Coordinates of C-alpha atoms (C1' of nucleotides) in Angstrom, one line a residue:
Chain A
X1 CA -0.1 0.1 -0.1
X2 CA 2.1 2.9 -1.3
X3 CA -0.7 5.2 -1.1
X4 CA -0.6 5.9 2.6
X5 CA 0.9 9.1 3.6
X6 CA 0.7 10.4 7.2
X7 CA 2.6 13.6 8.6
X8 CA 3.6 15.0 11.9
X9 CA 3.1 18.7 11.8
X10 CA 4.6 20.5 14.8
X11 CA 4.7 24.2 15.1
X12 CA 8.1 25.4 16.2
X13 CA 7.1 27.4 19.2
X14 CA 8.9 25.3 21.8
X15 CA 10.6 22.0 22.3
X16 CA 9.0 18.9 21.4
X17 CA 6.9 17.8 24.4
X18 CA 5.7 14.6 25.2
X19 CA 2.3 14.9 23.8
X20 CA 3.7 16.0 20.4
X21 CA 6.1 13.0 20.6
X22 CA 3.4 10.5 21.3
X23 CA 1.2 11.8 18.2
X24 CA 4.5 11.5 16.1
X25 CA 5.0 8.1 17.4
X26 CA 1.5 6.9 16.5
X27 CA 1.8 8.7 13.0
X28 CA 5.2 6.8 12.6
X29 CA 3.8 3.6 13.9
X30 CA 0.9 3.6 11.5
X31 CA 3.1 4.5 8.5
X32 CA 5.6 1.8 9.2
X33 CA 3.0 -0.8 10.0
X34 CA 1.3 -0.1 6.6
X35 CA 4.3 0.5 4.4
X36 CA 3.3 4.0 4.2
X37 CA 5.3 7.3 4.4
X38 CA 6.0 9.3 7.3
X39 CA 6.3 13.2 6.5
X40 CA 7.3 16.0 8.4
X41 CA 5.7 19.5 8.1
X42 CA 6.7 22.5 10.0
X43 CA 3.9 24.7 10.6
X44 CA 5.5 28.1 11.1
X45 CA 3.0 30.4 9.3
X46 CA 3.5 33.8 10.7
X47 CA 3.3 32.9 14.3
X48 CA 5.4 35.4 16.1
X49 CA 6.4 32.6 18.4
X50 CA 7.8 30.5 15.8
X51 CA 11.9 30.0 16.1
X52 CA 14.1 28.3 14.0
X53 CA 16.0 27.0 17.0
X54 CA 13.0 25.0 17.8
X55 CA 12.7 23.4 14.4
X56 CA 16.2 22.0 15.0
X57 CA 15.4 21.2 18.5
X58 CA 12.3 19.2 17.5
X59 CA 14.1 17.4 14.7
X60 CA 16.8 16.4 17.2
X61 CA 14.1 15.1 19.4
X62 CA 12.5 13.1 16.8
X63 CA 15.9 11.7 15.6
X64 CA 16.8 10.8 19.2
X65 CA 13.5 8.7 19.6
X66 CA 14.3 7.0 16.2
X67 CA 11.3 8.6 14.4
X68 CA 13.2 8.9 10.9
X69 CA 10.8 10.8 8.4
X70 CA 10.6 10.2 4.7
X71 CA 11.5 12.9 2.2
X72 CA 12.2 16.6 3.0
X73 CA 10.4 18.4 5.8
X74 CA 7.8 20.8 4.3
X75 CA 7.9 24.4 5.7
X76 CA 4.7 26.2 5.4
X77 CA 6.6 29.5 5.5
X78 CA 7.8 28.6 2.0
X79 CA 4.4 27.8 0.5
X80 CA 2.6 31.2 0.6
X81 CA 1.9 31.2 -3.0
X82 CA 0.0 27.9 -2.9
X83 CA -2.3 28.9 -0.2
X84 CA -2.7 32.4 -1.8
X85 CA -3.7 30.6 -5.1
X86 CA -6.2 28.3 -3.4
X87 CA -7.7 31.3 -1.5
X88 CA -8.0 33.3 -4.8
X89 CA -9.8 30.2 -6.4
X90 CA -12.2 29.9 -3.7
X91 CA -13.1 33.8 -3.8
X92 CA -13.4 33.4 -7.6
X93 CA -15.9 30.6 -7.2
X94 CA -17.9 32.0 -4.6
X95 CA -16.8 29.8 -1.7
X96 CA -15.1 32.5 0.2
X97 CA -15.2 36.2 0.5
X98 CA -13.5 39.5 1.2
X99 CA -14.1 40.8 4.9
X100 CA -13.3 44.5 5.7
X101 CA -14.2 44.3 9.3
X102 CA -11.2 45.2 11.6
X103 CA -10.4 43.1 14.7
X104 CA -11.4 45.9 16.8
X105 CA -14.8 46.3 15.1
X106 CA -15.4 42.5 15.5
X107 CA -14.3 42.6 19.1
X108 CA -16.9 45.4 19.9
X109 CA -19.7 43.6 17.9
X110 CA -19.0 40.4 19.8
X111 CA -19.1 42.2 23.0
X112 CA -22.4 44.0 22.2
X113 CA -24.2 41.1 21.0
X114 CA -22.8 38.4 23.4
X115 CA -22.4 36.4 20.2
X116 CA -19.2 34.5 19.6
X117 CA -19.5 33.9 16.0
X118 CA -18.9 36.2 12.9
X119 CA -22.1 38.1 12.3
X120 CA -21.7 37.8 8.5
X121 CA -21.6 41.5 8.0
X122 CA -19.3 41.1 4.7
X123 CA -21.0 38.2 3.4
X124 CA -23.5 40.1 1.3
X125 CA -21.3 43.1 0.1
X126 CA -22.1 43.9 -3.4
X127 CA -19.4 43.5 -6.2
X128 CA -19.0 47.5 -6.4
X129 CA -18.7 47.9 -2.6
X130 CA -16.0 45.2 -2.5
X131 CA -14.2 47.0 -5.3
X132 CA -14.5 50.3 -3.6
X133 CA -13.1 48.9 -0.5
X134 CA -10.2 47.2 -2.2
X135 CA -9.4 50.3 -4.4
X136 CA -9.4 52.4 -1.2
X137 CA -6.9 50.1 0.1
X138 CA -8.8 48.7 3.1
X139 CA -7.2 45.7 4.7
X140 CA -9.1 42.7 3.6
X141 CA -9.2 39.4 5.2
X142 CA -10.8 36.6 3.4
X143 CA -13.5 34.2 5.1
X144 CA -14.7 31.0 4.0
X145 CA -18.5 30.9 3.3
X146 CA -20.1 28.2 5.3
X147 CA -23.3 27.1 4.0
X148 CA -26.1 25.4 5.8
X149 CA -26.0 21.6 6.2
X150 CA -24.2 18.9 8.1
X151 CA -20.7 17.7 8.1
X152 CA -19.7 14.4 9.3
X153 CA -16.8 11.8 9.2
X154 CA -15.9 8.7 10.6
X155 CA -12.8 9.1 12.9
X156 CA -10.7 6.1 13.0
X157 CA -10.6 6.2 16.8
X158 CA -13.6 8.1 17.8
X159 CA -16.1 6.7 15.4
X160 CA -18.7 8.9 13.7
X161 CA -18.7 12.6 14.4
X162 CA -21.4 14.8 13.2
X163 CA -21.4 18.7 13.2
X164 CA -24.3 21.0 12.1
X165 CA -22.8 23.7 9.9
X166 CA -24.8 26.5 11.6
X167 CA -22.4 25.8 14.4
X168 CA -19.4 26.9 12.3
X169 CA -19.1 30.6 11.5
X170 CA -17.6 32.0 8.4
X171 CA -13.9 31.5 9.5
X172 CA -11.0 33.5 8.2
X173 CA -8.8 31.7 5.8
X174 CA -6.4 34.4 5.0
X175 CA -5.4 37.4 7.2
X176 CA -5.5 40.9 6.1
X177 CA -1.8 40.6 5.6
X178 CA -2.0 38.1 3.2
X179 CA -0.9 35.2 5.4
X180 CA -3.1 32.2 5.5
X181 CA -4.7 30.8 8.7
X182 CA -4.0 27.4 10.0
X183 CA -7.3 25.8 8.9
X184 CA -6.4 26.7 5.2
X185 CA -2.8 26.0 5.3
X186 CA -3.4 22.6 6.8
X187 CA -5.8 21.6 4.2
X188 CA -3.8 23.1 1.3
X189 CA -0.6 21.3 2.6
X190 CA -2.3 18.0 3.2
X191 CA -3.5 18.1 -0.3
X192 CA -0.1 18.9 -1.7
X193 CA 1.4 16.3 0.6
X194 CA -1.0 13.6 -0.5
X195 CA -2.0 12.8 3.1
X196 CA -4.3 9.9 3.2
X197 CA -4.6 9.7 7.0
X198 CA -4.7 12.7 9.2
X199 CA -3.5 11.5 12.8
X200 CA -3.5 14.2 15.4
X201 CA -4.5 15.5 18.8
X202 CA -7.9 15.4 20.0
X203 CA -8.0 19.3 20.3
X204 CA -8.6 19.2 16.5
X205 CA -11.7 17.4 16.4
X206 CA -13.5 20.7 16.3
X207 CA -11.4 22.0 13.4
X208 CA -12.0 18.9 11.4
X209 CA -15.4 19.8 10.3
X210 CA -14.1 23.1 8.9
X211 CA -11.4 21.4 7.1
X212 CA -13.8 19.1 5.5
X213 CA -15.6 22.0 4.1
X214 CA -12.5 23.2 2.9
X215 CA -11.6 20.1 1.2
X216 CA -15.0 20.1 -0.6
X217 CA -14.7 23.8 -1.6
X218 CA -11.2 23.0 -3.1
X219 CA -12.7 19.9 -4.8
X220 CA -10.4 17.4 -3.2
X221 CA -11.3 13.9 -1.6
X222 CA -11.3 14.1 2.2
X223 CA -8.6 12.0 3.8
X224 CA -9.5 9.7 6.8
X225 CA -9.1 11.2 10.3
X226 CA -7.9 9.8 13.5
X227 CA -7.9 11.9 16.8
X228 CA -5.7 11.1 19.6
X229 CA -6.7 11.6 23.2
X230 CA -4.7 14.2 25.0
X231 CA -2.0 13.8 27.7
X232 CA -2.8 15.0 31.1
X233 CA -0.9 15.6 34.2
X234 CA -1.5 13.8 37.5
X235 CA -4.2 16.4 38.5
X236 CA -6.1 15.5 35.3
X237 CA -5.2 18.9 33.8
X238 CA -3.6 19.2 30.2
X239 CA 0.2 18.3 30.8
X240 CA 2.3 21.4 31.3
X241 CA 5.3 22.8 33.0
X242 CA 3.6 22.5 36.2
X243 CA 3.7 18.8 36.1
X244 CA 7.4 18.7 35.9
X245 CA 9.5 17.8 32.8
X246 CA 7.4 17.9 29.6
X247 CA 10.0 18.2 26.8
X248 CA 11.4 15.1 25.1
X249 CA 14.9 16.9 25.5
X250 CA 14.7 17.0 29.1
X251 CA 14.1 13.3 29.5
X252 CA 17.2 12.7 27.3
X253 CA 19.3 15.0 29.4
X254 CA 17.8 13.2 32.5
X255 CA 19.5 9.9 31.0
X256 CA 16.4 8.1 30.0
X257 CA 17.0 5.6 27.1
X258 CA 15.0 6.8 23.9
X259 CA 13.4 3.4 23.5
X260 CA 11.8 3.9 26.9
X261 CA 10.3 7.1 26.2
X262 CA 9.1 5.7 22.8
X263 CA 7.8 2.5 24.4
X264 CA 6.0 4.4 27.3
X265 CA 4.3 6.8 25.2
X266 CA 3.1 4.2 22.8
X267 CA 1.5 2.1 25.4
X268 CA 0.1 5.0 27.3
X269 CA -3.5 4.9 26.2
X270 CA -3.1 1.5 24.3
X271 CA -2.0 -1.9 25.5
X272 CA -1.1 -4.4 23.1
X273 CA -3.6 -7.3 23.1
X274 CA -1.1 -9.8 24.2
X275 CA -0.4 -7.9 27.4
X276 CA 3.2 -7.3 26.5
X277 CA 4.2 -3.8 27.5
X278 CA 8.0 -3.9 27.2
X279 CA 8.4 -3.6 23.4
X280 CA 10.9 -2.3 20.8
X281 CA 9.8 -0.1 18.1
X282 CA 9.7 -3.1 15.7
X283 CA 7.6 -5.0 17.9
X284 CA 5.1 -2.1 18.4
X285 CA 4.8 -1.8 14.7
X286 CA 3.7 -5.4 14.5
X287 CA 1.0 -5.0 17.2
X288 CA -0.2 -1.4 16.3
X289 CA -3.7 -0.8 15.4
X290 CA -5.3 2.8 15.2
X291 CA -8.6 1.4 16.2
X292 CA -7.2 0.0 19.4
X293 CA -6.3 3.4 20.8
X294 CA -8.5 4.3 23.8
X295 CA -10.6 7.5 23.7
X296 CA -9.8 8.7 27.0
X297 CA -7.1 11.2 27.7
X298 CA -4.3 9.5 29.6
X299 CA -2.2 10.8 32.5
X300 CA 1.5 10.5 32.3
X301 CA 2.7 8.4 35.4
X302 CA 6.4 8.8 36.1
X303 CA 6.4 5.7 38.3
X304 CA 5.3 3.4 35.5
X305 CA 7.5 5.2 32.9
X306 CA 10.4 4.8 35.4
X307 CA 9.7 1.0 35.6
X308 CA 9.6 0.9 31.7
X309 CA 12.8 2.7 31.5
X310 CA 14.5 0.2 34.1
X311 CA 13.0 -2.6 32.0
X312 CA 14.7 -1.5 28.9
X313 CA 18.1 -0.9 30.6
X314 CA 17.8 -4.4 32.1
X315 CA 17.5 -5.8 28.6
X316 CA 20.0 -3.8 27.0
X317 CA 23.4 -5.7 26.5
X318 CA 26.5 -4.5 28.5
X319 CA 28.2 -3.5 25.3
X320 CA 25.7 -0.9 24.5
X321 CA 25.3 0.3 28.0
X322 CA 29.1 0.7 28.3
X323 CA 29.2 2.9 25.1
X324 CA 26.5 5.2 26.6
X325 CA 27.6 5.2 30.1
X326 CA 31.4 5.7 29.6
X327 CA 31.2 9.1 28.3
X328 CA 28.9 10.1 31.3
X329 CA 31.3 8.5 33.8
X330 CA 34.1 10.6 32.0
X331 CA 32.1 13.7 32.2
X332 CA 31.4 13.2 35.9
X333 CA 35.2 12.7 36.6
X334 CA 34.8 9.3 37.7
X335 CA 36.9 7.6 34.9
X336 CA 39.7 8.7 32.9
X337 CA 39.3 9.6 29.1
X338 CA 40.9 6.4 27.8
X339 CA 40.3 3.4 30.2
X340 CA 42.9 0.8 30.0
X341 CA 41.7 -2.8 29.7
X342 CA 41.5 -3.5 33.2
X343 CA 39.4 -0.6 33.9
X344 CA 37.2 -1.6 30.8
X345 CA 36.5 -4.8 32.3
X346 CA 35.9 -3.2 35.6
X347 CA 33.2 -1.0 34.1
X348 CA 31.6 -4.1 32.7
X349 CA 31.6 -5.8 35.8
X350 CA 29.8 -2.6 37.3
X351 CA 27.3 -2.5 34.7
X352 CA 26.5 -6.1 35.0
X353 CA 26.0 -5.7 38.9
X354 CA 23.9 -2.5 38.8
X355 CA 21.9 -2.3 35.6
X356 CA 18.9 -4.0 37.2
X357 CA 18.6 -1.3 39.5
X358 CA 18.7 1.9 37.5
X359 CA 16.2 3.6 35.5
X360 CA 18.3 6.2 33.7
X361 CA 21.8 6.0 32.4
X362 CA 22.7 9.1 34.5
X363 CA 22.2 6.8 37.6
X364 CA 25.3 4.9 36.7
X365 CA 27.2 8.0 37.3
X366 CA 25.2 9.4 40.3
X367 CA 24.1 6.2 42.2
X368 CA 27.2 4.1 41.0
X369 CA 29.8 6.7 41.8
X370 CA 31.3 4.7 44.7
X371 CA 32.4 2.1 42.2
X372 CA 35.0 4.9 41.1
X373 CA 35.7 7.0 44.1
X374 CA 35.4 6.5 47.8
X375 CA 32.1 7.6 49.4
X376 CA 32.2 11.1 50.7
X377 CA 29.2 10.8 53.0
X378 CA 27.2 8.0 54.4
X379 CA 23.5 8.0 53.9
X380 CA 22.0 9.4 57.1
X381 CA 19.1 6.9 57.6
X382 CA 21.4 3.7 56.9
X383 CA 24.2 5.2 59.0
X384 CA 21.9 5.6 61.9
X385 CA 20.4 2.0 61.6
X386 CA 23.5 0.1 60.7
X387 CA 26.2 2.0 62.3
X388 CA 24.7 3.1 65.8
X389 CA 27.5 3.4 68.2
X390 CA 31.0 2.3 69.1
X391 CA 30.2 -1.4 69.5
X392 CA 29.9 -1.6 65.7
X393 CA 33.3 0.0 65.5
X394 CA 34.6 -2.8 67.5
X395 CA 33.0 -5.5 65.3
X396 CA 34.1 -3.8 62.1
X397 CA 37.8 -3.5 63.4
X398 CA 37.7 -7.4 63.9
X399 CA 36.3 -7.8 60.6
X400 CA 38.9 -5.6 59.0
X401 CA 41.8 -7.5 60.2
X402 CA 40.3 -10.7 59.1
X403 CA 39.8 -9.3 55.7
X404 CA 43.4 -7.9 55.7
X405 CA 44.6 -11.6 56.1
X406 CA 42.8 -12.7 52.9
X407 CA 44.6 -13.6 50.0
X408 CA 41.7 -14.7 48.0
X409 CA 39.2 -11.9 48.0
X410 CA 36.6 -13.7 45.9
X411 CA 32.8 -13.4 46.9
X412 CA 32.8 -16.9 48.5
X413 CA 35.9 -16.2 50.5
X414 CA 34.7 -13.0 52.1
X415 CA 31.4 -14.7 52.7
X416 CA 33.0 -17.3 54.6
X417 CA 35.0 -14.9 56.7
X418 CA 31.9 -12.8 57.4
X419 CA 29.8 -15.8 58.4
X420 CA 32.4 -17.3 60.6
X421 CA 33.0 -14.1 62.4
X422 CA 29.4 -13.5 63.0
X423 CA 29.2 -17.0 64.4
X424 CA 31.9 -16.4 66.7
X425 CA 30.5 -13.0 67.8
X426 CA 27.1 -14.7 68.2
X427 CA 25.3 -12.0 66.1
X428 CA 23.5 -12.3 62.8
X429 CA 25.5 -12.0 59.5
X430 CA 23.5 -8.9 58.9
X431 CA 25.2 -7.2 61.7
X432 CA 28.5 -7.2 59.8
X433 CA 27.1 -7.1 56.3
X434 CA 25.1 -3.9 56.8
X435 CA 27.9 -1.7 58.1
X436 CA 30.3 -3.1 55.6
X437 CA 28.0 -2.1 52.7
X438 CA 27.7 1.3 54.4
X439 CA 31.5 1.7 54.6
X440 CA 32.3 0.8 51.2
X441 CA 29.4 2.2 49.2
X442 CA 28.0 5.1 51.7
X443 CA 24.4 3.5 51.0
X444 CA 22.0 1.1 52.9
X445 CA 21.1 -0.5 49.8
X446 CA 23.0 -2.1 46.9
X447 CA 23.8 -5.2 45.0
X448 CA 24.7 -8.5 47.1
X449 CA 27.4 -7.5 49.3
X450 CA 29.9 -10.3 48.6
X451 CA 29.8 -9.8 44.9
X452 CA 30.4 -6.1 45.6
X453 CA 33.3 -6.7 47.8
X454 CA 35.0 -8.8 45.0
X455 CA 34.3 -6.2 42.5
X456 CA 35.5 -3.4 44.5
X457 CA 38.7 -5.4 45.4
X458 CA 40.5 -5.9 48.7
X459 CA 42.6 -2.7 48.5
X460 CA 39.6 -0.4 48.2
X461 CA 37.5 -2.3 50.7
X462 CA 40.1 -2.1 53.4
X463 CA 40.6 1.6 52.8
X464 CA 37.0 2.3 52.8
X465 CA 36.4 0.3 56.2
X466 CA 39.3 2.3 57.8
X467 CA 37.8 5.5 56.7
X468 CA 34.4 4.5 58.1
X469 CA 36.0 3.4 61.3
X470 CA 37.4 6.9 61.7
X471 CA 34.4 8.7 60.8
X472 CA 31.4 6.8 62.2
X473 CA 29.4 6.8 64.2
X474 CA 28.9 10.5 63.3
Chain B
rG1 C1' -22.8 31.0 27.1
rG2 C1' -22.8 27.5 22.4
rC3 C1' -20.9 23.0 20.2
rG4 C1' -18.1 18.6 20.6
rC5 C1' -15.5 14.5 23.0
rC6 C1' -14.7 11.6 27.1
rA7 C1' -16.2 8.6 32.0
rU8 C1' -13.8 0.6 34.8
rC9 C1' -8.9 0.0 40.9
rG10 C1' -4.6 6.0 42.9
rU11 C1' -2.6 5.6 37.3
rC12 C1' -2.5 2.8 32.3
rU13 C1' -6.0 -0.5 30.6
rA14 C1' -9.0 -5.7 29.3
rG15 C1' -13.7 -7.1 29.2
rU16 C1' -19.0 -8.9 28.7
rG17 C1' -26.7 -8.4 28.1
rG18 C1' -25.8 -13.4 33.1
rU19 C1' -17.9 -13.0 34.8
rU20 C1' -15.2 -14.6 41.6
rA21 C1' -14.9 -7.8 36.4
rG22 C1' -8.8 -9.8 34.2
rG23 C1' -3.7 -7.7 33.6
rA24 C1' 0.3 -4.0 34.4
rC25 C1' 2.4 0.2 37.3
rA26 C1' 2.2 1.9 42.3
rC27 C1' 1.0 0.5 47.3
rA28 C1' 0.9 -3.1 51.6
rG29 C1' 2.6 -7.9 53.8
rG30 C1' 5.9 -12.1 53.2
rA31 C1' 10.4 -14.9 51.5
rU32 C1' 15.5 -14.7 49.9
rU33 C1' 18.3 -17.0 58.4
rU34 C1' 22.1 -9.5 53.9
rU35 C1' 19.8 -4.7 52.5
rC36 C1' 16.5 -3.0 48.4
rA37 C1' 17.1 0.6 44.4
rU38 C1' 17.4 -6.8 42.7
rU39 C1' 14.3 -11.4 42.4
rC40 C1' 9.9 -14.4 43.9
rC41 C1' 5.2 -15.0 46.5
rU42 C1' 0.7 -13.1 48.7
rG43 C1' -2.9 -9.2 49.3
rG44 C1' -6.1 -4.7 49.4
rA45 C1' -7.9 -1.8 45.5
rA46 C1' -12.7 0.1 40.2
rC47 C1' -17.5 -0.3 36.7
rC48 C1' -19.6 8.6 38.3
rG49 C1' -25.2 9.3 39.8
rG50 C1' -30.5 8.8 38.4
rA51 C1' -34.2 7.0 35.3
rG52 C1' -35.7 3.6 31.3
rU53 C1' -35.2 -1.2 28.2
rU54 C1' -34.8 -6.2 29.8
rC55 C1' -36.0 -12.2 33.2
rA56 C1' -31.1 -9.9 34.0
rA57 C1' -27.2 -4.0 33.0
rU58 C1' -20.7 -2.2 34.4
rU59 C1' -22.2 -3.3 29.3
rC60 C1' -27.9 -0.6 25.4
rU61 C1' -31.0 4.3 25.7
rC62 C1' -32.0 9.1 28.0
rC63 C1' -31.1 12.7 31.7
rG64 C1' -27.7 14.7 35.1
rU65 C1' -22.8 15.5 37.1
rG66 C1' -17.6 16.0 36.4
rG67 C1' -13.3 16.4 33.3
rC68 C1' -11.1 18.0 28.8
rG69 C1' -11.3 20.3 24.1
rC70 C1' -12.8 24.0 20.3
rU71 C1' -15.4 28.5 20.1
rA72 C1' -8.8 34.0 17.4
rC73 C1' -6.8 38.0 11.5
rC74 C1' -2.7 31.3 17.4
rA75 C1' -1.5 26.5 15.6

RNA sequence: GGCGCCAUCGUCUAGUGGUUAGGACACAGGAUUUUCAUUCCUGGAACCGGAGUUCAAUUCUCCGUGGCGCUACCA
């Protein structure tokens, strides 16, 4: 099916946010699952807020997510002539008309009548009146003439939606400065780009009827429409800055894997029938169906997103994690620019030990820093619990001496020492294990202690216990 | 104000005219005679309200309520 064309059409007024990314993902998924094309269009028609930096930022985010688009992006700002031609055509055949009402007049009349819609004042202007106004150089916007009737379409996710044309006023399609409005530009572009399926946010449902009218006026077949429910914050309100990070770039900077963002956004509002929720793009493509998307707006749940992210990191092979994490470790001054073979092996061991517990790549450098430098402080709660008083020092002193004696510092070897000692002291092994963990890592939690000791090595472990002995209890 | 869309555990959802209303995340409890930020097990937790149709309604219809969206010479 080569006649399937979809597009993602962001306006460059900010970074790509989660909602936009989700729309892009669904478009991409649909195109890729149908063998169609996924196109990109930048909606930068005279919006004072449009900025080139944002165009680049959005493209970067899309690439980061793996949303590769086909063909060159279309910029609306470069297509003015097409829009104006379409408008000329509609004015000529009576589907649109010049309107000389100024925004101020409109505002005033709206206020006076309490009616939101355009009152149709310029709709019935005579040829001579129009010519006179035009000749006098009066600014003229162009309005689309909405005739009585009923407009409806079968939405691929919402089903049949009907709108009475009497609810739609004669909307402006071209501003008095000659720049088209969104409604017109979208339709002309979608025709130009041969878009077969318009997949976009639910906030466009009420624009759809207007656009269908435009397709009819332009004498082009109407594409399929599929509207997507919006993303909300935890308070049920539309996702915004108040809810925390909303930009895709922010999640990248936080160290989340792109496949996790992709995966979570994709299953937010749609769960594959087989119940598998952790999926790679290719697997999502296989399962994707527009019709399965829920019609209810969804709440972005950071907790579940973290879970998805951790699941992806767990499944990522160490080699790949190494390549991603190494620069972060270097950047944080934990590892030298060019680690030698021994250090490389050590980092692999570190990744193996810790990847099941992290949800971002950045956490390898943050929560895992003790693999590369001695802890600077001890987690307060864990210290209070596991290293209460001087008696711990005595026990740990004994343990330290025993560890120093060890030639074989393997996990099984240190385990034997600790267990024997705890038996001699008639305490539970935990009474030695927890203070040891605190001493070597600074945390009350972490991987299995014996494996950790083995990985860290005798020298480091001994040094850190000595340090802890001198600093704890605080 | 008008119009449109939506409504199942806290969150994402499955589902059906008759079900113990299923799963996932989160949460709680337990196990791993070492923690949890690992792993495993167990548990609590939902059909917005009211009418109607029907032998039977979470499911169908209507009304209400609530949420969201649109109602711009923004996109």
